[in-house]
mmCIF file of C-alpha atoms in Angstrom:
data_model
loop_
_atom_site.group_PDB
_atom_site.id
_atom_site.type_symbol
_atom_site.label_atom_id
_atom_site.label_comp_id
_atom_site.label_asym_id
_atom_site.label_seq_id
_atom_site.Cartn_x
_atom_site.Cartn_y
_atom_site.Cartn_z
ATOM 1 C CA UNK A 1 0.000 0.000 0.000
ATOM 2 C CA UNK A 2 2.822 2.576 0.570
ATOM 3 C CA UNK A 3 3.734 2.010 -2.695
ATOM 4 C CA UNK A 4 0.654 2.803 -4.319
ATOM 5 C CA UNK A 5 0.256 6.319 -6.181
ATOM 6 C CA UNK A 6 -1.355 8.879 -4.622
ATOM 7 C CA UNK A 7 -2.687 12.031 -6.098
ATOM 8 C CA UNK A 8 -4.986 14.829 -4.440
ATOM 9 C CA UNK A 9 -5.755 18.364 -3.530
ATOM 10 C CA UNK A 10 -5.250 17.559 0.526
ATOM 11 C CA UNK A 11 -2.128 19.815 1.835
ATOM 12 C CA UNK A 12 -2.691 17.644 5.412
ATOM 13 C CA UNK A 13 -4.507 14.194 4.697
ATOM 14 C CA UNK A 14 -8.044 14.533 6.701
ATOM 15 C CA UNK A 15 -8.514 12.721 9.606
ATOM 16 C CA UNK A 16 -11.537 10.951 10.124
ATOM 17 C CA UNK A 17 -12.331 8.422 12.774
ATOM 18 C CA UNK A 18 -14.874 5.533 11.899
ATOM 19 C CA UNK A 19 -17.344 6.625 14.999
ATOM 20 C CA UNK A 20 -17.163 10.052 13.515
ATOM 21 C CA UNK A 21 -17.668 8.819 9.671
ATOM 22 C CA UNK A 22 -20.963 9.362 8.108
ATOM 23 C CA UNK A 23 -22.305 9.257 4.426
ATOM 24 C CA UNK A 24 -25.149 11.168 3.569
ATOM 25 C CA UNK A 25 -26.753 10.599 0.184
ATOM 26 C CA UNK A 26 -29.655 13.047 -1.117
ATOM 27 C CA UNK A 27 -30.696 14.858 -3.663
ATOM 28 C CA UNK A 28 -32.609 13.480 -6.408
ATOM 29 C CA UNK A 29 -33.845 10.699 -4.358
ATOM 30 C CA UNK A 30 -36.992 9.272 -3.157
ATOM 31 C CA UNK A 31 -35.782 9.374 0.238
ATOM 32 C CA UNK A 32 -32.745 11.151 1.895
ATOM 33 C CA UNK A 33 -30.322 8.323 3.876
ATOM 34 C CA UNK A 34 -27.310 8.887 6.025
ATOM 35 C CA UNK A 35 -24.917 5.610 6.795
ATOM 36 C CA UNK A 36 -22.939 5.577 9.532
ATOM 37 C CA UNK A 37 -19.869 3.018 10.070
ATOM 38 C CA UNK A 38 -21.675 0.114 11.470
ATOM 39 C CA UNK A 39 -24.996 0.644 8.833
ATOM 40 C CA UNK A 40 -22.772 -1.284 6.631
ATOM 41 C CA UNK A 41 -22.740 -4.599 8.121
ATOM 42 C CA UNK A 42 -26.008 -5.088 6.218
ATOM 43 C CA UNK A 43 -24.935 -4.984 3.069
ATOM 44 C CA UNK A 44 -22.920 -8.096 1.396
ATOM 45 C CA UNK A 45 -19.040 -7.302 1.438
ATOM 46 C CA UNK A 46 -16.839 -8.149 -1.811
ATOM 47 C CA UNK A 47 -13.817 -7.807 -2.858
ATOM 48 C CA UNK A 48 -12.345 -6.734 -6.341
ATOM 49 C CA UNK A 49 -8.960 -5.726 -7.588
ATOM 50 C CA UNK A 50 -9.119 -2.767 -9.703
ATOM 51 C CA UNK A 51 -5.859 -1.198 -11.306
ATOM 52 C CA UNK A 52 -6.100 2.977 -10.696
ATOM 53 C CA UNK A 53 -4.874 5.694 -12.870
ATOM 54 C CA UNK A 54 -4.398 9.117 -12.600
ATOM 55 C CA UNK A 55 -5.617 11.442 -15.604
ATOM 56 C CA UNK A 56 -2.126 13.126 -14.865
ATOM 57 C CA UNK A 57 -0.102 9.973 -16.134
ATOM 58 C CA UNK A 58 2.245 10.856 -18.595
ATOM 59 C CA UNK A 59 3.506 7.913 -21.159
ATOM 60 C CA UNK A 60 5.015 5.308 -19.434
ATOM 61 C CA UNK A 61 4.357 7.261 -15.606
ATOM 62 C CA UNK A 62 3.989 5.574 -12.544
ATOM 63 C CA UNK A 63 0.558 7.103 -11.515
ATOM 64 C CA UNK A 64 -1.091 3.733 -11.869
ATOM 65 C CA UNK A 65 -1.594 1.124 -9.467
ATOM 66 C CA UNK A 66 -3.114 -1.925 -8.873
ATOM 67 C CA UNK A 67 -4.779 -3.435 -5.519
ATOM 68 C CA UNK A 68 -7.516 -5.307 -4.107
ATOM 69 C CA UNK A 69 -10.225 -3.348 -2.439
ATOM 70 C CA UNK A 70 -12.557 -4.437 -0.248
ATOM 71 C CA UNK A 71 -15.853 -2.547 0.441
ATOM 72 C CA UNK A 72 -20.098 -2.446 -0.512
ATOM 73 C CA UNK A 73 -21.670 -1.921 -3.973
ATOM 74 C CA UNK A 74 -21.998 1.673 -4.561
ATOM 75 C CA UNK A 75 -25.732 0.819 -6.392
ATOM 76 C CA UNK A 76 -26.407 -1.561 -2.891
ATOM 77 C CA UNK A 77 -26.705 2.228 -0.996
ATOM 78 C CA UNK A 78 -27.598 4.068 -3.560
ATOM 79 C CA UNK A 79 -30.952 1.421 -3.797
ATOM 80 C CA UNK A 80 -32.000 2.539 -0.258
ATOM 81 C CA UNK A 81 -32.358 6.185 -1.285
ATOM 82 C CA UNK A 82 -34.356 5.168 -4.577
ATOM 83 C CA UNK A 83 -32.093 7.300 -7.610
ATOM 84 C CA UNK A 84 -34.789 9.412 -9.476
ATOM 85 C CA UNK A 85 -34.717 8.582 -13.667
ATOM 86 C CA UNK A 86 -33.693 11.773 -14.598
ATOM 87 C CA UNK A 87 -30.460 11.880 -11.930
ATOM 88 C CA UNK A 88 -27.560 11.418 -14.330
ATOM 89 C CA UNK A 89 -24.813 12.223 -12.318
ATOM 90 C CA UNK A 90 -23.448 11.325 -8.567
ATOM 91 C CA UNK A 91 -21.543 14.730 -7.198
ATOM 92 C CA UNK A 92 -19.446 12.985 -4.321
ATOM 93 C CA UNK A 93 -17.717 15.298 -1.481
ATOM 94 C CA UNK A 94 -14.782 14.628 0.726
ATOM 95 C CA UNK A 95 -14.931 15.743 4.325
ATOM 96 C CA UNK A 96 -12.438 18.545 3.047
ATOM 97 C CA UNK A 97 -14.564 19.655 0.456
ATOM 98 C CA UNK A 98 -13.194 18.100 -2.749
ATOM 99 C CA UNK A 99 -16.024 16.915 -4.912
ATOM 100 C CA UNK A 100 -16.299 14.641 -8.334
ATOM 101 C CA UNK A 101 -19.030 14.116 -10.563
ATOM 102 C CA UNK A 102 -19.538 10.424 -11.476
ATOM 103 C CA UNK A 103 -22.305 9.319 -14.009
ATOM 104 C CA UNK A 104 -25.274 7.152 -12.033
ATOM 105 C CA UNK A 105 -24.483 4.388 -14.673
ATOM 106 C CA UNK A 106 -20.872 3.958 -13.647
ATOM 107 C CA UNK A 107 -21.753 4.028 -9.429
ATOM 108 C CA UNK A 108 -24.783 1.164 -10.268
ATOM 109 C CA UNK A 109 -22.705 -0.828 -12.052
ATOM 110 C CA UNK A 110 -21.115 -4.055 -10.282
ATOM 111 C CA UNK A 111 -18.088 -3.192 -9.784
ATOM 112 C CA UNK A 112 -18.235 0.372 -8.083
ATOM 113 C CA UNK A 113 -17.198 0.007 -4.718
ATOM 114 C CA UNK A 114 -17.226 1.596 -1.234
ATOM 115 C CA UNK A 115 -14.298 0.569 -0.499
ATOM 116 C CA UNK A 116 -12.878 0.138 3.002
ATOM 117 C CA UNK A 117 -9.751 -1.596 2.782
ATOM 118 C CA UNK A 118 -6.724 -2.460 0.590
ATOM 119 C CA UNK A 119 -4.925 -5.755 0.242
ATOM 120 C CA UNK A 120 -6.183 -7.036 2.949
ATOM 121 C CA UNK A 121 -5.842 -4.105 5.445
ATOM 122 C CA UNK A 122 -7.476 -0.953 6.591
ATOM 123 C CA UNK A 123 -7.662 1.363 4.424
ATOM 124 C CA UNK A 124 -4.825 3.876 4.879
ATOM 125 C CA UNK A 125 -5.380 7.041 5.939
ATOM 126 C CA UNK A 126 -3.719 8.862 2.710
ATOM 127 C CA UNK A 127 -5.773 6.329 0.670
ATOM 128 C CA UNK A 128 -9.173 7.700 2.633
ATOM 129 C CA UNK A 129 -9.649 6.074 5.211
ATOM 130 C CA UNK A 130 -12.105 5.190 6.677
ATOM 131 C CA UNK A 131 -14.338 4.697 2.863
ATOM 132 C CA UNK A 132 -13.604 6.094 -0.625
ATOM 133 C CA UNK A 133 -14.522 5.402 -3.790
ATOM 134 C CA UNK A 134 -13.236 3.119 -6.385
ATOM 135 C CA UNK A 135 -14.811 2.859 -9.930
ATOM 136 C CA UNK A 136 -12.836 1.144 -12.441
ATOM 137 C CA UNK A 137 -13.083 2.895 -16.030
ATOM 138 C CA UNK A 138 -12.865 6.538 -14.724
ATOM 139 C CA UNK A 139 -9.711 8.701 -13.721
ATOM 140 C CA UNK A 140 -9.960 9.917 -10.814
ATOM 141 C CA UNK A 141 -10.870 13.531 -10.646
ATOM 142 C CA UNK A 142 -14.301 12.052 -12.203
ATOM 143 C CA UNK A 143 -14.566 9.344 -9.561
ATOM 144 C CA UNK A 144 -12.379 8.365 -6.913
ATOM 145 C CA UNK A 145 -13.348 10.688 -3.976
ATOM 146 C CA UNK A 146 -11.411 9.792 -0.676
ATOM 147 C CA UNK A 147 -12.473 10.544 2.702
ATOM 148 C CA UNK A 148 -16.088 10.336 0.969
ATOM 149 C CA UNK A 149 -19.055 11.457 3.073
ATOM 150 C CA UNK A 150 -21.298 12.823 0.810
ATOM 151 C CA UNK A 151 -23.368 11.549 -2.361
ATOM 152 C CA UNK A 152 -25.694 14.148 -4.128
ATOM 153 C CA UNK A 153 -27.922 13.294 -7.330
ATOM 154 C CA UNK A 154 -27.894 15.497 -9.125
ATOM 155 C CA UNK A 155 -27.322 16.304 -13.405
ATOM 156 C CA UNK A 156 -24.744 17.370 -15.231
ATOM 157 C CA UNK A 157 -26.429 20.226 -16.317
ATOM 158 C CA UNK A 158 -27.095 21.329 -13.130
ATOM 159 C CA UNK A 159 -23.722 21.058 -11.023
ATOM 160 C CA UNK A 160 -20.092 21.201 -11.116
ATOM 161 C CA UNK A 161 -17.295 19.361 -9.421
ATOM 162 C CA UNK A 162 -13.888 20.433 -7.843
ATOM 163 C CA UNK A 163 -11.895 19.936 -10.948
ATOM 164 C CA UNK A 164 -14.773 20.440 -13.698
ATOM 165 C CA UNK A 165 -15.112 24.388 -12.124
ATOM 166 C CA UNK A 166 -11.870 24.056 -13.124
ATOM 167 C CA UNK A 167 -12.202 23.468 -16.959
ATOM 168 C CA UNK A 168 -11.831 19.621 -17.060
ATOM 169 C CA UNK A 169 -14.450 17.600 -18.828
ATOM 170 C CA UNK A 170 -17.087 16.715 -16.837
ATOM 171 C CA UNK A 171 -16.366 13.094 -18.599
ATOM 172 C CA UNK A 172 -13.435 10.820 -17.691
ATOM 173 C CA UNK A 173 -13.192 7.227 -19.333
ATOM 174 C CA UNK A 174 -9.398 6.174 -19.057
ATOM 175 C CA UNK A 175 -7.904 5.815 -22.601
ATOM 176 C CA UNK A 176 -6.075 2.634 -23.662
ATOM 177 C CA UNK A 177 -2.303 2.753 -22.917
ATOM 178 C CA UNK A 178 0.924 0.441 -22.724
ATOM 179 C CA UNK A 179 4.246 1.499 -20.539
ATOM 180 C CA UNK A 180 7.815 -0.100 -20.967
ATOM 181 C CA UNK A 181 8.982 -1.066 -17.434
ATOM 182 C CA UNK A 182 12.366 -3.062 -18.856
ATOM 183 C CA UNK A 183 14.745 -2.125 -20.317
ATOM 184 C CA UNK A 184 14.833 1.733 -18.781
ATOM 185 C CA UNK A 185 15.398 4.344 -20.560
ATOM 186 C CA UNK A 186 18.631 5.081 -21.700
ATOM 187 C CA UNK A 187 19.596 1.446 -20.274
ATOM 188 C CA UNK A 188 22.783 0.062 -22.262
ATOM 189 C CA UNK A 189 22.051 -3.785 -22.772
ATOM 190 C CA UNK A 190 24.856 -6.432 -24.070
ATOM 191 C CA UNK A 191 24.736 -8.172 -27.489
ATOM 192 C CA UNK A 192 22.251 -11.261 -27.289
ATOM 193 C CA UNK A 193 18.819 -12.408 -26.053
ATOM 194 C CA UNK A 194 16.964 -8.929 -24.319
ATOM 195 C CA UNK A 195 13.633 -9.496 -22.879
ATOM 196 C CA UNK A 196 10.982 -6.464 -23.028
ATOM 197 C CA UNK A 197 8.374 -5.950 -20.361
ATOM 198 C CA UNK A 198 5.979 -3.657 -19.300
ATOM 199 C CA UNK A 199 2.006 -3.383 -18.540
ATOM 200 C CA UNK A 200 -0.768 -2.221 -20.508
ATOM 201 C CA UNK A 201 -4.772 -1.280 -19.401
ATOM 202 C CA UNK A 202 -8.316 -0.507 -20.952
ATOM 203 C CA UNK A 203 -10.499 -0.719 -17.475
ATOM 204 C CA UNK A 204 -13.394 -1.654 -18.788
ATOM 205 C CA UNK A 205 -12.425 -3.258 -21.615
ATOM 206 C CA UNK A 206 -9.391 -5.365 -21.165
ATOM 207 C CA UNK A 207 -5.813 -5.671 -23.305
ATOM 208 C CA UNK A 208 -6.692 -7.854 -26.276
ATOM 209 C CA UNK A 209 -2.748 -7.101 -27.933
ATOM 210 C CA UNK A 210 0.280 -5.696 -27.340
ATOM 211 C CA UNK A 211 2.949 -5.155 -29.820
ATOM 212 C CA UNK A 212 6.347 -4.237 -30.199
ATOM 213 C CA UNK A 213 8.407 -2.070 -32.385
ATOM 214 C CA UNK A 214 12.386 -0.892 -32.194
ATOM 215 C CA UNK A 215 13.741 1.193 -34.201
ATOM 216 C CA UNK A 216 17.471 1.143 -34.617
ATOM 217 C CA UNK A 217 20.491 3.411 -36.554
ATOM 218 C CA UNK A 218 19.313 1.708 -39.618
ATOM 219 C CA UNK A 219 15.393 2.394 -39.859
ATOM 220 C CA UNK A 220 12.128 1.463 -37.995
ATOM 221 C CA UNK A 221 11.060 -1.957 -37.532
ATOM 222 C CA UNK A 222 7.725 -3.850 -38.542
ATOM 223 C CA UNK A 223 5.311 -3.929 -35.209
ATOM 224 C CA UNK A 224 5.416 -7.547 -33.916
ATOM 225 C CA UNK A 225 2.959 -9.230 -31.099
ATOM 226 C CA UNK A 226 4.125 -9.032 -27.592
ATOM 227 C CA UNK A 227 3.068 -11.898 -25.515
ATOM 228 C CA UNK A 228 0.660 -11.579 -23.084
ATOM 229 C CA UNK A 229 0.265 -12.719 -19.663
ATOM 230 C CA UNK A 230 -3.260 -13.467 -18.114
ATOM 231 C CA UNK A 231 -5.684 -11.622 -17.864
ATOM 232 C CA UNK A 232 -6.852 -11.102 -14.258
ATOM 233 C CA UNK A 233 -9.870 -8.740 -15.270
ATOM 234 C CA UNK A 234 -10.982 -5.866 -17.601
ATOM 235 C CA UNK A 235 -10.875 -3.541 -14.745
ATOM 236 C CA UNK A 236 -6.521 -4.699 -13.903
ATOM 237 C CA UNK A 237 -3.917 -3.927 -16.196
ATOM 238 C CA UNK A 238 -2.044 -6.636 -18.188
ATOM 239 C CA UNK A 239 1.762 -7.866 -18.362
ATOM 240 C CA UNK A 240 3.078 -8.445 -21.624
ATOM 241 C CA UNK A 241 7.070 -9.691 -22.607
ATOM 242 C CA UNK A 242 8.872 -9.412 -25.994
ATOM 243 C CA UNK A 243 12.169 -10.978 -26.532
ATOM 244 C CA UNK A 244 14.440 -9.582 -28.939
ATOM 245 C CA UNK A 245 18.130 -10.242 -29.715
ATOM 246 C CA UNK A 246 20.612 -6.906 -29.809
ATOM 247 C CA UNK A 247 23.315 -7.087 -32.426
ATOM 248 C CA UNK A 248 23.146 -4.116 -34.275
ATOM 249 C CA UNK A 249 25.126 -1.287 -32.381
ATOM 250 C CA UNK A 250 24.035 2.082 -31.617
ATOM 251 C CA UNK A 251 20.818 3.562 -30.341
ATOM 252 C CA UNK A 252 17.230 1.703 -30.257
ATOM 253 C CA UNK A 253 14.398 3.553 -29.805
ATOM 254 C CA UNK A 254 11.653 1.055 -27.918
ATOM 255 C CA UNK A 255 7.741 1.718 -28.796
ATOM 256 C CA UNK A 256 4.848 -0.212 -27.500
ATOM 257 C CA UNK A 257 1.139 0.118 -28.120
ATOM 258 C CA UNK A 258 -2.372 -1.741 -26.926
ATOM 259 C CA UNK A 259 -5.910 -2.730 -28.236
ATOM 260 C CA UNK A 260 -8.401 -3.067 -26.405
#
């Protein structure tokens, strides 16, 4: 968990006991509800890993992680309040204030979670403890409010979030992408067998190819197919190898790309 990327607008991380924790939903529901810590016993507890990424990510970044989260179905909570048709859009608030506008459709789905822990612990505090949200498909600013206590139904024509006030679209869906973990850039490797590697992730859709291309001193190369290692889920990101053997000297330029 210390590993895992963390992005946000908190200067100090909120703290937020679970006696003090509530979550209040309202809005454009049939009935207003407010959870508090041990309301959730009730409801059936899962667990799903979900790889993360920040909108922020630059090609081949590190603002993507992968864990398992354990928490409630956002649409099991959501039921109890009764979502009016014409709500379109979920504007959740942190206890400091930050807010994100999620689409009803992605919080009803399966596999958005309240999610109270992470591999098999607590959640951390600077991961939101003591609930957040995870909703695999969407980068963040559009979905993954920590220290969550508030859900408001509400429409997109009607209200703005923390980062859409901002200028962001008010839509997030993460794009399909591939990153080159091995070699590193600017890595000298001997003549011989060299073995690629990286990750690549659609959430939502899942990695159907990778492929490969080097270029070298004497002109670009065709793309060929990576190989691919399982795949855990559409919502986790994919491994994927190439093996390649150096013998031309000089300067290789490394390329991947990913279908979903």
């Amino acid at each position: 968990n210390a590993d895992f990327y963390r992005i946000d607008t908190a200067l100090t991380v909120p703290q937020l006991s679970r006696d003090e924790w509530q979550l209040r939903i309202h809005g454009m529901v049939d009935r207003e509800v407010t959870y508090r810590f041990e309301d959730l016993k009730r409801f059936e507890v899962v667990e799903d890993v979900v790889t993360l990424t920040c909108v922020s990510n630059p090609v081949g970044g590190e603002l993507i992680s992968n864990a398992a989260w354990i928490g409630y179905r956002v649409r099991d909570l959501l039921a109890e309040a009764g979502v009016q048709p014409d709500a379109d859009m979920v504007l959740s608030m942190s206890t400091d204030g930050w807010s994100a506008g999620t689409p009803v459709e992605a919080l009803t789905a399966d596999d958005a979670l309240l999610a109270i822990g992470m591999n098999g612990e607590p959640l951390p505090v600077e991961h939101g403890y003591p609930a957040r949200l995870v909703v695999p498909g969407l980068y963040g600013y559009v979905s993954a409010t920590k220290w969550v206590v508030d859900l408001e139904l509400t429409r997109f024509d009607r209200a703005k979030a923390y980062w859409t006030q901002r200028g962001w679209s008010a839509h997030g869906p993460i794009k399909t992408e591939s990153r080159i973990d091995v070699p590193r850039a600017g890595q000298d490797v001997p003549v011989g067998p060299v073995k690629f590697g990286g990750v690549a992730w659609a959430q939502g859709r899942g990695v159907r190819d990778v492929e490969v291309q080097i270029g070298s001193p004497s002109g670009q190369g065709d793309w060929q197919p990576a190989e691919l290692g399982a795949s855990y889920s559409d919502d986790t990101w994919r491994l994927w190898s190439f093996d390649w053997y150096a013998q031309e000297p000089g300067t290789h330029e490394i390329t991947a790309r990913a279908t979903d």
